C-alpha positions as CSV (number, residue, x, y, z in Angstrom):
1,X,103.6,59.7,30.0
2,X,102.3,61.8,27.1
3,X,98.9,61.9,28.7
4,X,100.4,63.0,32.0
5,X,102.1,65.8,30.1
6,X,98.7,66.8,28.6
7,X,97.1,66.8,32.1
8,X,99.8,69.1,33.4
9,X,99.4,71.5,30.6
10,X,95.7,71.6,30.9
11,X,95.9,72.1,34.7
12,X,98.4,75.0,34.2
13,X,95.9,76.6,31.7
14,X,93.0,76.1,34.1
15,X,95.1,77.8,36.9
16,X,96.0,80.8,34.6
17,X,92.4,81.2,33.5
18,X,91.2,81.2,37.1
19,X,93.8,83.8,38.0
20,X,92.6,85.9,35.2
21,X,89.0,85.7,36.3
22,X,90.0,86.5,39.9
23,X,91.8,89.6,38.5
24,X,88.6,90.7,36.7
25,X,86.6,90.1,39.9
26,X,89.1,92.4,41.8
27,X,88.4,95.1,39.2
28,X,84.8,95.1,40.3
29,X,85.8,95.3,44.0
30,X,88.4,98.0,44.0
31,X,87.5,99.8,40.8
32,X,89.2,99.9,37.3
33,X,92.8,99.8,38.3
34,X,95.4,99.8,35.4
35,X,97.5,97.1,37.2
36,X,94.6,94.6,37.4
37,X,93.7,95.3,33.8
38,X,97.2,94.6,32.6
39,X,97.5,91.5,34.7
40,X,94.1,90.2,33.4
41,X,95.2,90.8,29.8
42,X,98.5,89.1,30.4
43,X,96.9,86.1,32.0
44,X,94.2,85.6,29.3
45,X,96.9,85.9,26.5
46,X,99.0,83.4,28.3
47,X,96.1,81.0,28.4
48,X,95.5,81.5,24.7
49,X,99.1,81.1,23.8
50,X,99.3,77.8,25.8
51,X,96.0,76.5,24.4
52,X,97.1,77.2,20.8
53,X,100.5,75.5,21.4
54,X,98.6,72.5,23.1
55,X,96.3,72.2,20.1
56,X,99.2,72.2,17.6
57,X,100.9,69.4,19.6
58,X,97.8,67.4,20.1
59,X,96.7,67.5,16.4
60,X,100.2,67.2,14.9
61,X,99.7,70.4,12.8
62,X,102.8,72.5,13.1
63,X,102.9,76.1,11.7
64,X,106.5,77.2,11.3
65,X,105.6,80.9,10.8
66,X,104.1,81.0,14.3
67,X,107.4,80.1,15.9
68,X,108.6,83.5,15.0
69,X,106.0,85.1,17.1
70,X,105.8,82.5,20.0
71,X,108.8,83.7,22.1
72,X,108.3,87.5,21.4
73,X,104.7,87.1,22.5
74,X,106.0,85.4,25.7
75,X,108.3,88.3,26.2
76,X,105.5,90.8,25.8
77,X,103.4,88.9,28.2
78,X,106.1,88.9,30.8
79,X,106.4,92.7,30.4
80,X,102.7,93.1,30.9
81,X,102.8,91.0,34.1
82,X,105.8,93.0,35.4
83,X,104.2,96.3,34.8
84,X,101.0,95.2,36.3
85,X,102.7,94.0,39.4
86,X,104.8,97.2,39.7
87,X,101.6,99.3,39.5
88,X,99.8,97.1,41.9
89,X,102.4,97.8,44.7
90,X,100.7,101.1,45.7
91,X,97.4,99.4,46.0
92,X,98.7,96.9,48.5
93,X,100.6,99.7,50.3
94,X,97.3,101.6,50.6
95,X,95.5,98.5,51.8
96,X,98.3,98.0,54.4
97,X,98.0,101.5,55.6
98,X,94.3,101.2,55.8
99,X,94.6,98.0,57.8
100,X,97.1,99.7,60.2
101,X,94.7,102.6,60.7
102,X,91.9,100.2,61.3
103,X,93.9,98.3,63.9
104,X,94.8,101.6,65.6
105,X,91.2,102.7,65.6
106,X,90.2,99.3,67.1
107,X,92.8,99.6,69.8
108,X,91.7,103.1,70.6
109,X,88.1,102.0,70.7
110,X,89.0,99.2,72.9
111,X,90.8,101.5,75.3
112,X,87.8,103.9,75.4
113,X,85.5,100.9,76.0
114,X,87.6,99.9,79.0
115,X,87.7,103.4,80.3
116,X,83.9,103.7,80.0
117,X,83.3,100.4,81.7
118,X,85.7,101.5,84.5
119,X,83.8,104.8,85.0
120,X,80.5,102.9,84.8
121,X,81.4,100.5,87.5
122,X,83.1,103.1,89.8
123,X,80.2,105.7,89.8
124,X,77.8,105.7,92.8
125,X,74.9,105.7,90.4
126,X,73.0,102.7,89.0
127,X,73.2,102.8,85.2
128,X,71.1,101.1,82.6
129,X,71.4,101.8,78.8
130,X,69.0,100.4,76.2
131,X,69.0,100.7,72.4
132,X,66.0,102.0,70.3
133,X,64.5,98.5,70.2
134,X,64.6,98.2,74.0
135,X,67.5,95.8,74.2
136,X,69.8,96.3,77.2
137,X,73.3,97.2,76.0
138,X,74.8,98.3,79.2
139,X,74.3,98.1,83.0
140,X,76.5,98.2,86.1
141,X,76.6,96.4,89.4
142,X,75.0,99.3,91.4
143,X,71.9,99.1,89.2
144,X,71.7,95.3,89.7
145,X,71.9,95.7,93.5
146,X,69.4,98.6,93.6
147,X,66.7,96.7,91.8
148,X,67.9,93.2,92.9
149,X,67.7,91.9,89.4
150,X,68.2,88.0,89.2
151,X,70.8,86.6,86.8
152,X,68.2,85.0,84.4
153,X,66.6,88.4,83.8
154,X,70.0,90.0,83.3
155,X,70.9,87.3,80.8
156,X,67.8,88.1,78.6
157,X,69.1,91.6,78.1
158,X,65.4,92.7,77.5
159,X,64.6,96.1,78.8
160,X,60.8,95.3,79.2
161,X,61.7,92.3,81.4
162,X,64.0,94.4,83.5
163,X,61.1,96.9,84.0
164,X,58.5,94.2,84.7
165,X,60.6,92.6,87.4
166,X,61.3,95.9,89.0
167,X,57.6,96.8,89.4
168,X,56.8,94.3,92.1
169,X,59.2,96.0,94.6
170,X,57.9,99.5,94.0
171,X,55.4,101.5,96.1
172,X,53.7,102.9,93.1
173,X,54.4,100.6,90.0
174,X,51.9,102.3,87.8
175,X,53.6,105.7,88.1
176,X,56.9,104.0,87.2
177,X,55.5,102.2,84.2
178,X,53.6,105.4,83.0
179,X,56.9,107.3,83.0
180,X,58.6,104.7,80.9
181,X,55.7,104.6,78.4
182,X,55.8,108.4,78.1
183,X,59.4,108.4,77.3
184,X,59.0,105.7,74.8
185,X,56.5,107.9,73.0
186,X,58.7,110.9,73.2
187,X,62.1,109.7,72.3
188,X,63.8,113.2,72.7
189,X,62.4,113.9,76.2
190,X,64.5,114.0,79.4
191,X,63.0,113.2,82.8
192,X,63.8,113.3,86.4
193,X,61.7,112.0,89.3
194,X,61.9,109.8,92.4
195,X,61.3,106.1,92.6
196,X,60.0,104.8,96.0
197,X,60.2,101.1,97.1
198,X,58.0,99.2,99.4
199,X,60.9,98.8,101.9
200,X,61.3,102.6,102.2
201,X,64.2,102.9,99.8
202,X,64.1,106.0,97.5
203,X,66.0,106.5,94.2
204,X,66.6,109.7,92.3
205,X,65.8,108.7,88.6
206,X,67.2,110.6,85.6
207,X,66.7,109.6,82.0
208,X,68.2,111.1,78.9
209,X,68.0,110.1,75.2
210,X,71.2,109.1,73.4
211,X,71.5,111.1,70.2
212,X,74.7,110.7,68.0
213,X,76.5,113.5,66.1
214,X,74.1,113.0,63.1
215,X,71.0,113.4,65.2
216,X,70.1,109.7,65.1
217,X,68.4,108.1,68.0
218,X,70.7,105.5,69.6
219,X,68.6,104.6,72.6
220,X,68.2,105.8,76.2
221,X,70.3,106.0,79.4
222,X,68.8,105.7,82.9
223,X,70.7,106.9,86.0
224,X,69.6,105.9,89.5
225,X,71.0,107.3,92.8
226,X,70.1,106.1,96.2
227,X,68.9,109.1,98.2
228,X,67.2,107.2,101.0
229,X,69.5,108.7,103.7
230,X,69.0,112.2,102.4
231,X,65.2,111.9,102.3
232,X,65.2,110.4,105.8
233,X,67.4,113.3,107.0
234,X,65.1,115.9,105.4
235,X,62.0,114.3,107.1
236,X,63.8,114.2,110.4
237,X,64.8,117.8,110.1
238,X,61.2,118.8,109.1
239,X,60.0,116.9,112.1
240,X,62.4,118.6,114.4
241,X,61.5,122.1,113.0
242,X,57.9,121.3,113.6
243,X,58.6,120.2,117.1
244,X,60.7,123.3,117.8
245,X,57.9,125.4,116.4
246,X,55.4,123.7,118.6
247,X,57.6,124.2,121.6
248,X,58.1,127.9,120.7
249,X,54.4,128.4,120.4
250,X,54.0,126.8,123.8
251,X,56.8,128.8,125.3
252,X,55.4,132.0,123.9
253,X,52.0,131.1,125.2
254,X,53.3,130.5,128.7
255,X,55.4,133.8,128.6
256,X,52.5,135.9,127.6
257,X,50.0,134.4,129.9
258,X,52.0,134.8,133.1
259,X,51.3,137.8,135.4
260,X,55.0,138.4,135.6
261,X,57.1,140.6,133.3
262,X,59.8,138.5,131.6
263,X,63.2,139.5,130.0
264,X,65.8,137.0,128.8
265,X,69.3,138.0,127.5
266,X,72.1,135.9,126.1
267,X,75.7,136.0,127.5
268,X,76.5,138.8,125.1
269,X,73.7,140.9,126.5
270,X,71.4,140.6,123.5
271,X,67.8,140.3,124.3
272,X,66.3,137.0,123.0
273,X,62.9,137.1,124.8
274,X,60.5,139.5,126.6
275,X,56.8,139.6,127.1
276,X,54.2,142.3,126.9
277,X,54.0,142.6,130.7
278,X,57.7,143.6,130.9
279,X,57.2,146.2,128.1
280,X,54.2,147.7,130.0
281,X,56.0,147.6,133.4
282,X,59.0,149.6,132.1
283,X,57.2,151.4,129.4
284,X,59.9,150.6,126.9
285,X,59.4,152.3,123.5
286,X,59.4,150.3,120.2
287,X,62.6,151.7,119.0
288,X,64.5,150.5,122.0
289,X,62.7,147.1,121.7
290,X,63.8,146.8,118.1
291,X,67.5,147.1,119.0
292,X,67.3,144.0,121.2
293,X,70.2,145.4,123.2
294,X,70.0,144.6,126.9
295,X,72.2,147.6,127.9
296,X,69.8,150.0,126.1
297,X,66.9,148.3,127.9
298,X,68.6,148.9,131.2
299,X,69.6,152.5,130.3
300,X,66.1,153.4,129.4
301,X,64.6,151.9,132.5
302,X,67.0,153.7,134.9
303,X,65.3,157.2,134.4
304,X,62.0,156.0,135.8
305,X,63.5,154.4,138.9
306,X,63.6,155.9,142.4
307,X,67.1,154.4,143.1
308,X,68.7,153.8,139.6
309,X,72.2,153.3,141.2
310,X,71.0,150.3,143.2
311,X,69.4,148.8,140.1
312,X,72.5,149.3,138.0
313,X,74.7,147.9,140.8
314,X,72.7,144.8,141.0
315,X,73.0,144.3,137.2
316,X,76.7,144.8,137.3
317,X,77.1,142.3,140.2
318,X,75.2,139.7,138.3
319,X,77.4,140.3,135.1
320,X,80.4,139.6,137.3
321,X,78.9,136.5,138.9
322,X,77.2,134.6,136.1
323,X,76.1,131.7,138.4
324,X,74.4,133.9,141.0
325,X,70.7,134.2,141.4
């Protein structure tokens, strides 16, 4: 039974000594705080007090004079612990406040992340973001569909593998690869060009570096927009304009090679076409021609006619009966 008592006492001393060492360790973590110093001193003194008492009991050497100081020392140690605990309350309050702020910041960051992911997935652009080491940190479904990236390539999250797979579908893979290498050499450069696929698809490609508020390079973002329909519409419009131009040249050629004098006006009476034979037949001056006003053409022509009234009457009749020849 006596040995069990000794084991309990020694265990208690070991726990107190461990607590004192932990308090000293905390001093190194959070700085020289008075609370931890007082607690450490109190715990070391408690261990010393308990050890001295244990040795006296174990050896049988009792010192009566020490009994006068034993209880007062215990009282002083209790006061030190109490003061230390009271002074440590603000430390825990500060830690609690910091923890709450961190949780709020994480919640705000999580909300912003969800918002960014929502925007990324709802945009019509294909988006790819890589870090400075070329690791893929973000992409959306539009990007995957535009380049038809398989799942095993996506899982690798390696920007170089993304690029290598994309090359085989491009009309000019060397141009695509050259642009990537140029941007890797010039981290701060922005770029915009077009990417043409073998199947006729055309993407508008825009790239911009990601620089944080401290001016540090955080990677690069790529934006791709499918402009196949717009490019096709432009080509069709150009083809149509060329066809119209060719038709106009043919029409002008026919108009100016005929032996007839030709004048064409629109429903509002504005002159839209005449040939050189007409000008010569009626001797129309340039200032009248420049007005492109059919009524002025007619008014000028009247003065040279033998029967201007008949001419004018015919014009009025035709204006009243639009379908008459």
